[in-house]
mmCIF file of N, CA and C in Angstrom:
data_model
loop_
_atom_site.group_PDB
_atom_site.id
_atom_site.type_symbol
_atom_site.label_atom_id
_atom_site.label_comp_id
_atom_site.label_asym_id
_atom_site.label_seq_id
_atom_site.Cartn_x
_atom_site.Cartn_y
_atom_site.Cartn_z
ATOM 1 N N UNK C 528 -2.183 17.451 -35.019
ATOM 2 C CA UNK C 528 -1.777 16.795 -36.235
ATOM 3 C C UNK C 528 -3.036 16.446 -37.029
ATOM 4 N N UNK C 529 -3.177 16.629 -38.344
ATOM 5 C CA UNK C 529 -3.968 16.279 -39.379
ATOM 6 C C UNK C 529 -4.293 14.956 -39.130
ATOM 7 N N UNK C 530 -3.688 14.177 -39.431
ATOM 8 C CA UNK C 530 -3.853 12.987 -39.543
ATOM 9 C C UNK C 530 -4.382 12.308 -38.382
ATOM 10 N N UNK C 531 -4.359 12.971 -36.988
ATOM 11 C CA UNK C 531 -4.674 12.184 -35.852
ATOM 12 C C UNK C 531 -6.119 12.195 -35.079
ATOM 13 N N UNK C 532 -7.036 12.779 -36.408
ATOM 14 C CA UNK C 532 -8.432 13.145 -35.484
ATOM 15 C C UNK C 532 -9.050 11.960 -35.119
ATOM 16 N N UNK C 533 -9.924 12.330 -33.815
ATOM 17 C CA UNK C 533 -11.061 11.198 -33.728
ATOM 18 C C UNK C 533 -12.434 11.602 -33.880
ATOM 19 N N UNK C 534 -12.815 10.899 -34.617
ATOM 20 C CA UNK C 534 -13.983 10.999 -35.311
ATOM 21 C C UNK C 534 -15.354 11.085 -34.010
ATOM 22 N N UNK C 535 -15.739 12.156 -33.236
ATOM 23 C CA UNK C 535 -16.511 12.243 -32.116
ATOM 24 C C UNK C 535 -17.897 12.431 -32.674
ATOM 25 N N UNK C 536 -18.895 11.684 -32.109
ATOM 26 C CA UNK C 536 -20.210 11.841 -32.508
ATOM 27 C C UNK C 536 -20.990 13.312 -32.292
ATOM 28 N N UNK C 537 -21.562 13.605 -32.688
ATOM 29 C CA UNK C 537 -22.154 14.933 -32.211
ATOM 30 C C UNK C 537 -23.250 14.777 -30.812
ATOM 31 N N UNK C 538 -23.257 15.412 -30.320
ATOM 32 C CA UNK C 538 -23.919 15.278 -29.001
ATOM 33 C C UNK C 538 -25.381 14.960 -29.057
ATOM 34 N N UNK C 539 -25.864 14.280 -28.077
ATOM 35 C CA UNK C 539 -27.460 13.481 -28.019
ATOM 36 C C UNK C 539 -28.418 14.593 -27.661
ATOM 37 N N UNK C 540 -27.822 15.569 -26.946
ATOM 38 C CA UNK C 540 -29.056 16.410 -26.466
ATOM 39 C C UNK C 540 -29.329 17.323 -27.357
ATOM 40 N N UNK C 541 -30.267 17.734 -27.508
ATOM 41 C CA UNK C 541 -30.743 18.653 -28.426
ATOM 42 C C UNK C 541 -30.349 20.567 -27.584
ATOM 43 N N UNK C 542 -29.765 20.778 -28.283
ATOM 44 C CA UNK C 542 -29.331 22.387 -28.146
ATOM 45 C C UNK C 542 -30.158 23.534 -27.507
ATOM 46 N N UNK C 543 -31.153 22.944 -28.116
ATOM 47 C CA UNK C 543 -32.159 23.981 -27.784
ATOM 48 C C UNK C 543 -32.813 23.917 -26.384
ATOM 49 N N UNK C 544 -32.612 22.779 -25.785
ATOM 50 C CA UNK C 544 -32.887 22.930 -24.294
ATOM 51 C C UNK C 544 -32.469 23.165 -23.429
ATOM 52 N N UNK C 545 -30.453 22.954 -23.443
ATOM 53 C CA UNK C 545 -29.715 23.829 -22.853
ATOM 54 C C UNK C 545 -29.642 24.915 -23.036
ATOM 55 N N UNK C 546 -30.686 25.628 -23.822
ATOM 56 C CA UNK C 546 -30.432 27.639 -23.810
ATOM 57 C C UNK C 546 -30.560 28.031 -22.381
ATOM 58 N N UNK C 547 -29.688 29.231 -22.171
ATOM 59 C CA UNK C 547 -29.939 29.862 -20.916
ATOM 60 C C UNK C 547 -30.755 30.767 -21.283
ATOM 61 N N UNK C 548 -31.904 30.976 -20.645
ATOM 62 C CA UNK C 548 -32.696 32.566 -20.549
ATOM 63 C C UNK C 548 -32.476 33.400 -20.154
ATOM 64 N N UNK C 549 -32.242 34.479 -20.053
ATOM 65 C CA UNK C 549 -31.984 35.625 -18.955
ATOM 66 C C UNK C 549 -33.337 35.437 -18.250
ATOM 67 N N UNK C 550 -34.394 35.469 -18.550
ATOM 68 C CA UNK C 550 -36.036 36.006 -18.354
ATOM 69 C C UNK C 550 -35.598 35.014 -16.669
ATOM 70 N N UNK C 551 -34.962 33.808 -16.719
ATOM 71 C CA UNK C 551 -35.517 33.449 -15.729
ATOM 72 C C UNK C 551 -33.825 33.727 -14.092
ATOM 73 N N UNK C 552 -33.397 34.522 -14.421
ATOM 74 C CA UNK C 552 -32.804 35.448 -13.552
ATOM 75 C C UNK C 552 -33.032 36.838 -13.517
ATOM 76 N N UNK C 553 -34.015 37.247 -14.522
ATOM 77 C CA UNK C 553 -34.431 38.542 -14.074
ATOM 78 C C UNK C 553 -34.897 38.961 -12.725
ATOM 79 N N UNK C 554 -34.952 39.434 -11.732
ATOM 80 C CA UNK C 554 -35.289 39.443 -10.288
ATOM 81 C C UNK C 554 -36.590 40.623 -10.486
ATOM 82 N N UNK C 555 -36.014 41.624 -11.180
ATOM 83 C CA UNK C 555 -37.022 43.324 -11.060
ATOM 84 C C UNK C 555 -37.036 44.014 -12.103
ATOM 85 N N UNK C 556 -37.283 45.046 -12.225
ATOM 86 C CA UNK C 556 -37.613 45.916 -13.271
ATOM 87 C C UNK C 556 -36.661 46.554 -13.236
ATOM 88 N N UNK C 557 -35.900 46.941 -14.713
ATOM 89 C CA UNK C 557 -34.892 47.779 -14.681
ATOM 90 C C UNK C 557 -35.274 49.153 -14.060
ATOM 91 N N UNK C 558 -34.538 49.910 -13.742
ATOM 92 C CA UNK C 558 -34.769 51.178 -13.159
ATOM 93 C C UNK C 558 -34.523 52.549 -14.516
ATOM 94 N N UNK C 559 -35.556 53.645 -13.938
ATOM 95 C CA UNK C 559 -35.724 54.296 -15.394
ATOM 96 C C UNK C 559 -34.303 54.899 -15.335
ATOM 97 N N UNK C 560 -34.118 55.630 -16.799
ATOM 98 C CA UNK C 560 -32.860 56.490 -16.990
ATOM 99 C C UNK C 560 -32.952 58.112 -16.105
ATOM 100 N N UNK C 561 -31.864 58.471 -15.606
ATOM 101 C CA UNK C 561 -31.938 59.562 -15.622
ATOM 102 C C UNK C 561 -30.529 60.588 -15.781
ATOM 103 N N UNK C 562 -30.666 61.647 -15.718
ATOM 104 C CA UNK C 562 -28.685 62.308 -16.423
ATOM 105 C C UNK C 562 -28.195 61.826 -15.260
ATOM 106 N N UNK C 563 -26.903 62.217 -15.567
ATOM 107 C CA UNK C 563 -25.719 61.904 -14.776
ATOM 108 C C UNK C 563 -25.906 62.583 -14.072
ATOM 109 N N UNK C 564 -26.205 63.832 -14.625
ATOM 110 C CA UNK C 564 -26.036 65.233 -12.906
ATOM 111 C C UNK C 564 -27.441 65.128 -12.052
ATOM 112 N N UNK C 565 -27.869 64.038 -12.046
ATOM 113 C CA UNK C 565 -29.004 63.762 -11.479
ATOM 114 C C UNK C 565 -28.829 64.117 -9.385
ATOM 115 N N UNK C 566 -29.157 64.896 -8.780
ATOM 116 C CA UNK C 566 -28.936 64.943 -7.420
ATOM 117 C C UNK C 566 -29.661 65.683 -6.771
ATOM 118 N N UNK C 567 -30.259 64.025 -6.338
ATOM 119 C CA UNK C 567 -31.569 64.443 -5.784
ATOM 120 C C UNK C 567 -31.293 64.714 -4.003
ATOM 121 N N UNK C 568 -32.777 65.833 -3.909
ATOM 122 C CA UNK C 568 -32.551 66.525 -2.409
ATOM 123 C C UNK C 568 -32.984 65.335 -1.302
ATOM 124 N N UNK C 569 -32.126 65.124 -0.185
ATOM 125 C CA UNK C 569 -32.428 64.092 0.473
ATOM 126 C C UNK C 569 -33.657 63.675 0.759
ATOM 127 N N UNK C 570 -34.196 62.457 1.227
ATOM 128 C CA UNK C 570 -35.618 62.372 1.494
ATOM 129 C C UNK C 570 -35.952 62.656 2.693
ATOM 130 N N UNK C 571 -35.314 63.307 3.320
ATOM 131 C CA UNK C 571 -35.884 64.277 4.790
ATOM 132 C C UNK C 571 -37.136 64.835 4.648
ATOM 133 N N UNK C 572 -37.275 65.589 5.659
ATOM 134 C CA UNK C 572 -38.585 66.042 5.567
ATOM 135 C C UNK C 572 -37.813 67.771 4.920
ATOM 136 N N UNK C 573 -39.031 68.055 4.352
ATOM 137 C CA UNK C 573 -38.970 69.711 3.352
ATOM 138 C C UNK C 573 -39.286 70.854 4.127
ATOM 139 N N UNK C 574 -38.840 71.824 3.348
ATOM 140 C CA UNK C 574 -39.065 73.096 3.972
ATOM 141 C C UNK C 574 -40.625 73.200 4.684
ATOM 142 N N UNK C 575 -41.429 73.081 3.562
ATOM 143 C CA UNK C 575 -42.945 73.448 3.774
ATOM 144 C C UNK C 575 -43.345 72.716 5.255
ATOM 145 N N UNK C 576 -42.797 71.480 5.169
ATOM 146 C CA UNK C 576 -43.201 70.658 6.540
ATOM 147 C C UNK C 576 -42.801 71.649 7.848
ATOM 148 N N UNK C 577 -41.310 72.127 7.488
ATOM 149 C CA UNK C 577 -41.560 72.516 8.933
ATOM 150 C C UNK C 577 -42.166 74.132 9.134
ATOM 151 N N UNK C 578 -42.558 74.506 7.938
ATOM 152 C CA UNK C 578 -43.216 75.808 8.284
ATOM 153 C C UNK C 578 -44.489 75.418 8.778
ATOM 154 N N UNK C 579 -45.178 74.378 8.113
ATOM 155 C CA UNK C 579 -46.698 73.792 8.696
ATOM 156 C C UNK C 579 -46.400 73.376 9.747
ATOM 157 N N UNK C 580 -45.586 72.944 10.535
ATOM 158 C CA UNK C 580 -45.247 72.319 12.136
ATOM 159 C C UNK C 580 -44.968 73.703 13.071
ATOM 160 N N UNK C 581 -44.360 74.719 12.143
ATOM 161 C CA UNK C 581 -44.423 75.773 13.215
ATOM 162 C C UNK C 581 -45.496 76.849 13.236
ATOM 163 N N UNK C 582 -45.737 76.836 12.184
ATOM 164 C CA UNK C 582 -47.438 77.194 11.901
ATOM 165 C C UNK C 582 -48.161 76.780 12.783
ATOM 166 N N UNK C 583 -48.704 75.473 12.799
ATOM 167 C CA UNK C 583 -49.417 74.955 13.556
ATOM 168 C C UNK C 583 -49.373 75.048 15.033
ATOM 169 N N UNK C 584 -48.234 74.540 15.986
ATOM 170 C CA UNK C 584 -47.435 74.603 16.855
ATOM 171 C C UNK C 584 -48.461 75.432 18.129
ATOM 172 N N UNK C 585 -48.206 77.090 17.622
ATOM 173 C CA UNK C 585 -49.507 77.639 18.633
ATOM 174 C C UNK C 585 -50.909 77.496 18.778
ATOM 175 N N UNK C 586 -51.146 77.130 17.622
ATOM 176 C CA UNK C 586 -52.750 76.990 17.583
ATOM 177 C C UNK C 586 -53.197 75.696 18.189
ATOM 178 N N UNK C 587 -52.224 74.626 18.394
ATOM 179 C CA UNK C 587 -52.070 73.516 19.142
ATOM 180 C C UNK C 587 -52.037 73.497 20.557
ATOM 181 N N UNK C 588 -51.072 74.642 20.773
ATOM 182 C CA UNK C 588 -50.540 75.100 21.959
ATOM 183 C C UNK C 588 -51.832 75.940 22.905
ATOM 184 N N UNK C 589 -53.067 76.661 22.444
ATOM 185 C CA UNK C 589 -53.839 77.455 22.645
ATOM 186 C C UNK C 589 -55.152 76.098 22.489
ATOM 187 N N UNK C 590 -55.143 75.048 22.169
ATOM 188 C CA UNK C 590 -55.964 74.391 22.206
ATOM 189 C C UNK C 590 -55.790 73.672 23.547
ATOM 190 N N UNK C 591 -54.578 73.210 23.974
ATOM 191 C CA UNK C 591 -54.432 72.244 24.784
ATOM 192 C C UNK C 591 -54.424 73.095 26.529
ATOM 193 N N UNK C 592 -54.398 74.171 26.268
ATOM 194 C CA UNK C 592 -54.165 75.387 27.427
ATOM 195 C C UNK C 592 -55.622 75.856 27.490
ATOM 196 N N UNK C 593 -56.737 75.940 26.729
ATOM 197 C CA UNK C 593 -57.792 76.125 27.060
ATOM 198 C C UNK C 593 -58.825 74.452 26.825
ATOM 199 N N UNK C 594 -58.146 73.659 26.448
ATOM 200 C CA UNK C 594 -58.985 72.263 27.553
ATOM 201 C C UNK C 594 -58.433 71.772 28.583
ATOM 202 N N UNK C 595 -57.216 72.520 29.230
ATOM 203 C CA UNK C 595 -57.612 72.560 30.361
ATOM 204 C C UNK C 595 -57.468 73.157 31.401
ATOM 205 N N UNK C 596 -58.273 74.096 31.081
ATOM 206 C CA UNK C 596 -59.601 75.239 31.907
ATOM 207 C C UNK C 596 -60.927 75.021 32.286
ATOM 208 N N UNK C 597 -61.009 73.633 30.889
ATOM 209 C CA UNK C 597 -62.748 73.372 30.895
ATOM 210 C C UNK C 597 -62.537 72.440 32.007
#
């Protein structure tokens, strides 16, 4: 009703100190963009690794078989 307001003071605190910040719930850094069809190859280990592991493998194998001979 029109006629029935009460005349309420405006509030004591000043406005500007109840602002919320985001800045101070930010936790981290946003993360960059990338497409949608983004799909990435697992973080296993890669091809190349295991060709260098089987690569290697004999020449390892021929080291440890002639120290011990010495």
């Amino acid at each position: 009703m029109p006629l029935c307001r009460i005349n309420v003071p405006p509030p004591t605190v000043d406005p500007l100190t109840e602002r919320v910040r985001v800045s101070h719930y930010v936790v981290g850094r946003r993360v960059g963009m990338h497409p949608a069809n983004d799909n990435p190859r697992p973080r296993g280990s890669q091809a190349w690794q295991w060709i260098v592991g089987i690569a290697a493998a004999p020449a390892l194998g021929a080291v440890v078989l002639l120290s011990g001979l010495f």
